[in-house]
Amino acid sequence: MFRDIWLIRILGFVGFIGLSLFVWSISVEPPDMAEGMESKKEVYSVWGIPPEEVSARVKKVMEGLRSEFGGPAFEPHVTVVGAISLTEDDALNKFRSACDGLKAYDASVDSVATGSFFYQCVYLLLHPSSEVVEASAHCTGHFGFRSSTPYMPHLSLLYGDLSEEDKKKAQEKAIVLDESISNLNFTITRLALYKTDTEDRTLKSWERVSESDLIPK
């Protein structure tokens, strides 16, 4: 009999604990999923966008190079702020702040050049004029971006891991495709904020987030 009473008491106690835990679980608010999403960091870059007629001309060269050497397609651009990890809200706020009051600026091509890594395979090397360098410095300051190397303004024509021999061939082909491209001059009148996950070499995840017109010259 005493054993039965103890069993009843134990079962009652377990039931009480279980009920208490259930009441506690439904009274606790679930985590704010939206807040978690907002705080997610991704990689962003700021691009200077050439005028449409210049972009169309550059795209023809890019397409001609890809047809022979492969590589992913991307929009013609001059990198103003390199890849930096931020939340989307932070990136947008910094982008708007950087664009506020910034004037359009001129850019000129010095040569068709080749680089040593995937994202600088073949490119148009721009003249580092005070306008070009100061525009980048202005924007990187707003983004808090720090680079270990001096700013090298350029407009990429081809992304890829090519041998030195193939890079040389691609460099020469770019000039054949557009003989005067190394003398190109244009004005950057717009900046764009892009998601640019540098681990994604297919560029399928890359997307434009925002764009802003600069103050006309």
PDB file of C-alpha atoms in Angstrom:
ATOM      1  CA  MET A   1       0.000   0.000   0.000  1.00  0.00           C
ATOM      2  CA  PHE A   2       2.783   2.402   0.943  1.00  0.00           C
ATOM      3  CA  ARG A   3       4.513   1.569  -2.316  1.00  0.00           C
ATOM      4  CA  ASP A   4       1.329   2.473  -4.231  1.00  0.00           C
ATOM      5  CA  ILE A   5       1.093   5.823  -2.403  1.00  0.00           C
ATOM      6  CA  TRP A   6       4.732   6.613  -3.233  1.00  0.00           C
ATOM      7  CA  LEU A   7       4.115   5.700  -6.876  1.00  0.00           C
ATOM      8  CA  ILE A   8       1.104   8.001  -7.019  1.00  0.00           C
ATOM      9  CA  ARG A   9       3.104  10.815  -5.429  1.00  0.00           C
ATOM     10  CA  ILE A  10       5.997  10.352  -7.900  1.00  0.00           C
ATOM     11  CA  LEU A  11       3.658  10.303 -10.883  1.00  0.00           C
ATOM     12  CA  GLY A  12       1.927  13.419  -9.572  1.00  0.00           C
ATOM     13  CA  PHE A  13       5.252  15.204  -9.148  1.00  0.00           C
ATOM     14  CA  VAL A  14       6.386  14.243 -12.661  1.00  0.00           C
ATOM     15  CA  GLY A  15       3.060  15.405 -14.047  1.00  0.00           C
ATOM     16  CA  PHE A  16       3.411  18.738 -12.230  1.00  0.00           C
ATOM     17  CA  ILE A  17       6.934  19.253 -13.629  1.00  0.00           C
ATOM     18  CA  GLY A  18       5.759  18.390 -17.132  1.00  0.00           C
ATOM     19  CA  LEU A  19       2.834  20.818 -16.907  1.00  0.00           C
ATOM     20  CA  SER A  20       5.116  23.571 -15.612  1.00  0.00           C
ATOM     21  CA  LEU A  21       7.557  23.075 -18.476  1.00  0.00           C
ATOM     22  CA  PHE A  22       4.721  23.161 -21.001  1.00  0.00           C
ATOM     23  CA  VAL A  23       3.317  26.416 -19.574  1.00  0.00           C
ATOM     24  CA  TRP A  24       6.822  27.960 -19.605  1.00  0.00           C
ATOM     25  CA  SER A  25       7.472  26.907 -23.199  1.00  0.00           C
ATOM     26  CA  ILE A  26       4.315  28.548 -24.564  1.00  0.00           C
ATOM     27  CA  SER A  27       4.881  31.721 -22.566  1.00  0.00           C
ATOM     28  CA  VAL A  28       8.409  32.328 -23.901  1.00  0.00           C
ATOM     29  CA  GLU A  29       8.505  34.437 -27.063  1.00  0.00           C
ATOM     30  CA  PRO A  30      10.226  32.781 -30.044  1.00  0.00           C
ATOM     31  CA  PRO A  31      13.423  34.360 -31.368  1.00  0.00           C
ATOM     32  CA  ASP A  32      12.943  37.284 -33.691  1.00  0.00           C
ATOM     33  CA  MET A  33      13.731  35.652 -37.035  1.00  0.00           C
ATOM     34  CA  ALA A  34      13.551  38.969 -38.879  1.00  0.00           C
ATOM     35  CA  GLU A  35      16.171  40.416 -36.575  1.00  0.00           C
ATOM     36  CA  GLY A  36      18.429  37.472 -37.289  1.00  0.00           C
ATOM     37  CA  MET A  37      18.032  37.961 -41.033  1.00  0.00           C
ATOM     38  CA  GLU A  38      18.714  41.674 -40.795  1.00  0.00           C
ATOM     39  CA  SER A  39      21.993  41.065 -38.977  1.00  0.00           C
ATOM     40  CA  LYS A  40      23.298  38.633 -41.620  1.00  0.00           C
ATOM     41  CA  LYS A  41      26.465  39.929 -43.252  1.00  0.00           C
ATOM     42  CA  GLU A  42      27.255  39.604 -46.936  1.00  0.00           C
ATOM     43  CA  VAL A  43      29.971  40.915 -49.227  1.00  0.00           C
ATOM     44  CA  TYR A  44      29.333  44.219 -51.001  1.00  0.00           C
ATOM     45  CA  SER A  45      31.242  46.407 -53.448  1.00  0.00           C
ATOM     46  CA  VAL A  46      30.682  49.842 -54.959  1.00  0.00           C
ATOM     47  CA  TRP A  47      31.029  50.171 -58.716  1.00  0.00           C
ATOM     48  CA  GLY A  48      31.389  53.184 -60.972  1.00  0.00           C
ATOM     49  CA  ILE A  49      29.104  52.639 -63.974  1.00  0.00           C
ATOM     50  CA  PRO A  50      30.268  53.807 -67.426  1.00  0.00           C
ATOM     51  CA  PRO A  51      27.780  55.531 -69.774  1.00  0.00           C
ATOM     52  CA  GLU A  52      25.574  53.200 -71.820  1.00  0.00           C
ATOM     53  CA  GLU A  53      27.440  53.761 -75.077  1.00  0.00           C
ATOM     54  CA  VAL A  54      30.760  52.949 -73.396  1.00  0.00           C
ATOM     55  CA  SER A  55      29.300  49.890 -71.662  1.00  0.00           C
ATOM     56  CA  ALA A  56      27.945  48.597 -74.985  1.00  0.00           C
ATOM     57  CA  ARG A  57      31.364  49.017 -76.589  1.00  0.00           C
ATOM     58  CA  VAL A  58      33.182  47.321 -73.704  1.00  0.00           C
ATOM     59  CA  LYS A  59      30.660  44.457 -73.624  1.00  0.00           C
ATOM     60  CA  LYS A  60      31.517  43.559 -77.223  1.00  0.00           C
ATOM     61  CA  VAL A  61      35.172  43.188 -76.248  1.00  0.00           C
ATOM     62  CA  MET A  62      34.239  41.189 -73.138  1.00  0.00           C
ATOM     63  CA  GLU A  63      32.029  38.837 -75.171  1.00  0.00           C
ATOM     64  CA  GLY A  64      34.781  38.333 -77.739  1.00  0.00           C
ATOM     65  CA  LEU A  65      37.277  37.426 -75.025  1.00  0.00           C
ATOM     66  CA  ARG A  66      34.890  35.025 -73.252  1.00  0.00           C
ATOM     67  CA  SER A  67      34.144  33.250 -76.542  1.00  0.00           C
ATOM     68  CA  GLU A  68      37.791  32.197 -76.726  1.00  0.00           C
ATOM     69  CA  PHE A  69      39.008  32.125 -73.125  1.00  0.00           C
ATOM     70  CA  GLY A  70      35.836  31.396 -71.144  1.00  0.00           C
ATOM     71  CA  GLY A  71      34.970  33.034 -67.830  1.00  0.00           C
ATOM     72  CA  PRO A  72      31.764  34.412 -66.275  1.00  0.00           C
ATOM     73  CA  ALA A  73      29.778  37.352 -67.649  1.00  0.00           C
ATOM     74  CA  PHE A  74      29.574  40.561 -65.625  1.00  0.00           C
ATOM     75  CA  GLU A  75      28.604  44.191 -66.093  1.00  0.00           C
ATOM     76  CA  PRO A  76      31.287  46.697 -67.122  1.00  0.00           C
ATOM     77  CA  HIS A  77      32.349  48.670 -64.065  1.00  0.00           C
ATOM     78  CA  VAL A  78      35.140  50.484 -62.300  1.00  0.00           C
ATOM     79  CA  THR A  79      35.574  49.220 -58.743  1.00  0.00           C
ATOM     80  CA  VAL A  80      35.365  52.167 -56.355  1.00  0.00           C
ATOM     81  CA  VAL A  81      35.114  50.280 -53.050  1.00  0.00           C
ATOM     82  CA  GLY A  82      36.432  46.721 -52.900  1.00  0.00           C
ATOM     83  CA  ALA A  83      34.695  43.744 -51.317  1.00  0.00           C
ATOM     84  CA  ILE A  84      33.624  44.428 -47.725  1.00  0.00           C
ATOM     85  CA  SER A  85      31.429  42.375 -45.366  1.00  0.00           C
ATOM     86  CA  LEU A  86      28.369  44.277 -44.068  1.00  0.00           C
ATOM     87  CA  THR A  87      24.705  43.824 -43.250  1.00  0.00           C
ATOM     88  CA  GLU A  88      22.423  45.017 -46.042  1.00  0.00           C
ATOM     89  CA  ASP A  89      21.050  47.923 -43.980  1.00  0.00           C
ATOM     90  CA  ASP A  90      24.559  49.071 -43.096  1.00  0.00           C
ATOM     91  CA  ALA A  91      25.733  48.755 -46.698  1.00  0.00           C
ATOM     92  CA  LEU A  92      22.762  50.781 -47.973  1.00  0.00           C
ATOM     93  CA  ASN A  93      23.216  53.511 -45.376  1.00  0.00           C
ATOM     94  CA  LYS A  94      26.926  53.818 -46.136  1.00  0.00           C
ATOM     95  CA  PHE A  95      26.256  53.828 -49.878  1.00  0.00           C
ATOM     96  CA  ARG A  96      23.680  56.620 -49.643  1.00  0.00           C
ATOM     97  CA  SER A  97      25.982  58.627 -47.408  1.00  0.00           C
ATOM     98  CA  ALA A  98      28.913  58.178 -49.806  1.00  0.00           C
ATOM     99  CA  CYS A  99      26.873  59.229 -52.854  1.00  0.00           C
ATOM    100  CA  ASP A 100      25.412  62.296 -51.180  1.00  0.00           C
ATOM    101  CA  GLY A 101      27.123  65.343 -52.664  1.00  0.00           C
ATOM    102  CA  LEU A 102      29.544  63.343 -54.832  1.00  0.00           C
ATOM    103  CA  LYS A 103      30.122  64.778 -58.304  1.00  0.00           C
ATOM    104  CA  ALA A 104      30.473  62.874 -61.573  1.00  0.00           C
ATOM    105  CA  TYR A 105      34.092  62.429 -62.597  1.00  0.00           C
ATOM    106  CA  ASP A 106      36.131  61.714 -65.714  1.00  0.00           C
ATOM    107  CA  ALA A 107      38.119  58.545 -66.345  1.00  0.00           C
ATOM    108  CA  SER A 108      40.598  57.719 -69.081  1.00  0.00           C
ATOM    109  CA  VAL A 109      42.225  54.448 -70.107  1.00  0.00           C
ATOM    110  CA  ASP A 110      46.013  54.184 -70.082  1.00  0.00           C
ATOM    111  CA  SER A 111      46.354  50.670 -71.469  1.00  0.00           C
ATOM    112  CA  VAL A 112      45.040  47.120 -71.728  1.00  0.00           C
ATOM    113  CA  ALA A 113      46.778  45.210 -68.936  1.00  0.00           C
ATOM    114  CA  THR A 114      46.877  41.780 -67.285  1.00  0.00           C
ATOM    115  CA  GLY A 115      46.922  40.872 -63.613  1.00  0.00           C
ATOM    116  CA  SER A 116      47.945  38.050 -61.345  1.00  0.00           C
ATOM    117  CA  PHE A 117      44.611  36.763 -60.040  1.00  0.00           C
ATOM    118  CA  PHE A 118      41.113  35.723 -61.145  1.00  0.00           C
ATOM    119  CA  TYR A 119      39.362  39.094 -60.796  1.00  0.00           C
ATOM    120  CA  GLN A 120      42.130  41.022 -62.535  1.00  0.00           C
ATOM    121  CA  CYS A 121      42.875  38.709 -65.435  1.00  0.00           C
ATOM    122  CA  VAL A 122      42.612  41.243 -68.301  1.00  0.00           C
ATOM    123  CA  TYR A 123      41.510  44.811 -67.720  1.00  0.00           C
ATOM    124  CA  LEU A 124      41.618  48.407 -68.852  1.00  0.00           C
ATOM    125  CA  LEU A 125      44.061  50.230 -66.599  1.00  0.00           C
ATOM    126  CA  LEU A 126      42.724  53.703 -65.851  1.00  0.00           C
ATOM    127  CA  HIS A 127      44.833  56.781 -65.331  1.00  0.00           C
ATOM    128  CA  PRO A 128      44.988  57.480 -61.557  1.00  0.00           C
ATOM    129  CA  SER A 129      43.933  61.107 -61.863  1.00  0.00           C
ATOM    130  CA  SER A 130      43.133  63.114 -58.755  1.00  0.00           C
ATOM    131  CA  GLU A 131      39.408  62.931 -59.610  1.00  0.00           C
ATOM    132  CA  VAL A 132      39.421  59.147 -59.881  1.00  0.00           C
ATOM    133  CA  VAL A 133      41.539  58.557 -56.786  1.00  0.00           C
ATOM    134  CA  GLU A 134      39.646  61.077 -54.660  1.00  0.00           C
ATOM    135  CA  ALA A 135      36.264  59.589 -55.603  1.00  0.00           C
ATOM    136  CA  SER A 136      37.438  56.192 -54.376  1.00  0.00           C
ATOM    137  CA  ALA A 137      38.984  57.680 -51.222  1.00  0.00           C
ATOM    138  CA  HIS A 138      35.744  59.522 -50.473  1.00  0.00           C
ATOM    139  CA  CYS A 139      33.653  56.359 -50.783  1.00  0.00           C
ATOM    140  CA  THR A 140      36.060  54.026 -48.990  1.00  0.00           C
ATOM    141  CA  GLY A 141      36.130  56.521 -46.128  1.00  0.00           C
ATOM    142  CA  HIS A 142      32.344  56.273 -45.748  1.00  0.00           C
ATOM    143  CA  PHE A 143      32.507  52.476 -45.878  1.00  0.00           C
ATOM    144  CA  GLY A 144      35.466  52.179 -43.521  1.00  0.00           C
ATOM    145  CA  PHE A 145      37.224  50.100 -46.166  1.00  0.00           C
ATOM    146  CA  ARG A 146      40.940  49.486 -45.720  1.00  0.00           C
ATOM    147  CA  SER A 147      43.158  48.062 -48.451  1.00  0.00           C
ATOM    148  CA  SER A 148      46.661  46.697 -48.068  1.00  0.00           C
ATOM    149  CA  THR A 149      47.595  48.008 -51.529  1.00  0.00           C
ATOM    150  CA  PRO A 150      47.225  51.435 -53.208  1.00  0.00           C
ATOM    151  CA  TYR A 151      44.072  51.986 -55.262  1.00  0.00           C
ATOM    152  CA  MET A 152      44.503  50.827 -58.852  1.00  0.00           C
ATOM    153  CA  PRO A 153      41.545  52.076 -60.901  1.00  0.00           C
ATOM    154  CA  HIS A 154      40.631  49.608 -63.624  1.00  0.00           C
ATOM    155  CA  LEU A 155      37.771  48.249 -65.687  1.00  0.00           C
ATOM    156  CA  SER A 156      37.935  44.462 -66.000  1.00  0.00           C
ATOM    157  CA  LEU A 157      37.398  42.827 -69.384  1.00  0.00           C
ATOM    158  CA  LEU A 158      37.871  39.178 -68.415  1.00  0.00           C
ATOM    159  CA  TYR A 159      37.819  37.128 -65.203  1.00  0.00           C
ATOM    160  CA  GLY A 160      39.730  33.868 -65.168  1.00  0.00           C
ATOM    161  CA  ASP A 161      42.745  31.820 -64.158  1.00  0.00           C
ATOM    162  CA  LEU A 162      44.745  31.845 -67.384  1.00  0.00           C
ATOM    163  CA  SER A 163      48.360  31.012 -68.047  1.00  0.00           C
ATOM    164  CA  GLU A 164      50.693  33.921 -68.740  1.00  0.00           C
ATOM    165  CA  GLU A 165      50.686  32.921 -72.409  1.00  0.00           C
ATOM    166  CA  ASP A 166      46.884  32.949 -72.638  1.00  0.00           C
ATOM    167  CA  LYS A 167      46.656  36.247 -70.756  1.00  0.00           C
ATOM    168  CA  LYS A 168      49.005  37.758 -73.315  1.00  0.00           C
ATOM    169  CA  LYS A 169      46.829  36.384 -76.125  1.00  0.00           C
ATOM    170  CA  ALA A 170      43.688  37.776 -74.481  1.00  0.00           C
ATOM    171  CA  GLN A 171      45.368  41.148 -74.034  1.00  0.00           C
ATOM    172  CA  GLU A 172      46.286  41.242 -77.732  1.00  0.00           C
ATOM    173  CA  LYS A 173      42.823  40.076 -78.787  1.00  0.00           C
ATOM    174  CA  ALA A 174      41.178  42.877 -76.802  1.00  0.00           C
ATOM    175  CA  ILE A 175      43.097  45.413 -78.887  1.00  0.00           C
ATOM    176  CA  VAL A 176      42.199  43.569 -82.100  1.00  0.00           C
ATOM    177  CA  LEU A 177      38.511  43.600 -81.119  1.00  0.00           C
ATOM    178  CA  ASP A 178      38.611  47.373 -80.471  1.00  0.00           C
ATOM    179  CA  GLU A 179      41.760  49.080 -81.720  1.00  0.00           C
ATOM    180  CA  SER A 180      41.151  52.363 -79.889  1.00  0.00           C
ATOM    181  CA  ILE A 181      39.901  50.940 -76.585  1.00  0.00           C
ATOM    182  CA  SER A 182      43.192  51.828 -74.877  1.00  0.00           C
ATOM    183  CA  ASN A 183      42.426  55.496 -75.623  1.00  0.00           C
ATOM    184  CA  LEU A 184      38.940  55.397 -74.179  1.00  0.00           C
ATOM    185  CA  ASN A 185      37.661  58.381 -72.170  1.00  0.00           C
ATOM    186  CA  PHE A 186      34.354  58.556 -70.319  1.00  0.00           C
ATOM    187  CA  THR A 187      32.539  60.137 -67.399  1.00  0.00           C
ATOM    188  CA  ILE A 188      31.279  58.134 -64.444  1.00  0.00           C
ATOM    189  CA  THR A 189      27.875  59.576 -63.635  1.00  0.00           C
ATOM    190  CA  ARG A 190      26.449  56.730 -61.541  1.00  0.00           C
ATOM    191  CA  LEU A 191      27.560  54.506 -58.695  1.00  0.00           C
ATOM    192  CA  ALA A 192      26.020  51.140 -57.881  1.00  0.00           C
ATOM    193  CA  LEU A 193      26.049  48.951 -54.779  1.00  0.00           C
ATOM    194  CA  TYR A 194      26.462  45.271 -55.622  1.00  0.00           C
ATOM    195  CA  LYS A 195      26.486  42.030 -53.675  1.00  0.00           C
ATOM    196  CA  THR A 196      29.759  40.449 -54.736  1.00  0.00           C
ATOM    197  CA  ASP A 197      30.534  37.190 -52.979  1.00  0.00           C
ATOM    198  CA  THR A 198      34.142  36.707 -54.088  1.00  0.00           C
ATOM    199  CA  GLU A 199      33.925  32.993 -53.259  1.00  0.00           C
ATOM    200  CA  ASP A 200      31.333  32.610 -56.036  1.00  0.00           C
ATOM    201  CA  ARG A 201      33.393  32.588 -59.213  1.00  0.00           C
ATOM    202  CA  THR A 202      30.320  31.829 -61.315  1.00  0.00           C
ATOM    203  CA  LEU A 203      29.001  35.263 -60.229  1.00  0.00           C
ATOM    204  CA  LYS A 204      25.473  33.810 -60.181  1.00  0.00           C
ATOM    205  CA  SER A 205      24.882  35.244 -56.701  1.00  0.00           C
ATOM    206  CA  TRP A 206      26.095  38.715 -57.655  1.00  0.00           C
ATOM    207  CA  GLU A 207      23.327  41.279 -57.855  1.00  0.00           C
ATOM    208  CA  ARG A 208      22.741  45.011 -57.887  1.00  0.00           C
ATOM    209  CA  VAL A 209      21.254  46.299 -54.646  1.00  0.00           C
ATOM    210  CA  SER A 210      21.057  50.032 -55.274  1.00  0.00           C
ATOM    211  CA  GLU A 211      22.153  52.727 -57.691  1.00  0.00           C
ATOM    212  CA  SER A 212      22.642  56.464 -57.414  1.00  0.00           C
ATOM    213  CA  ASP A 213      23.161  59.259 -59.938  1.00  0.00           C
ATOM    214  CA  LEU A 214      26.052  61.589 -59.154  1.00  0.00           C
ATOM    215  CA  ILE A 215      25.866  65.372 -59.342  1.00  0.00           C
ATOM    216  CA  PRO A 216      26.443  66.414 -62.985  1.00  0.00           C
ATOM    217  CA  LYS A 217      29.732  68.130 -63.755  1.00  0.00           C
TER     218      LYS A 217
END
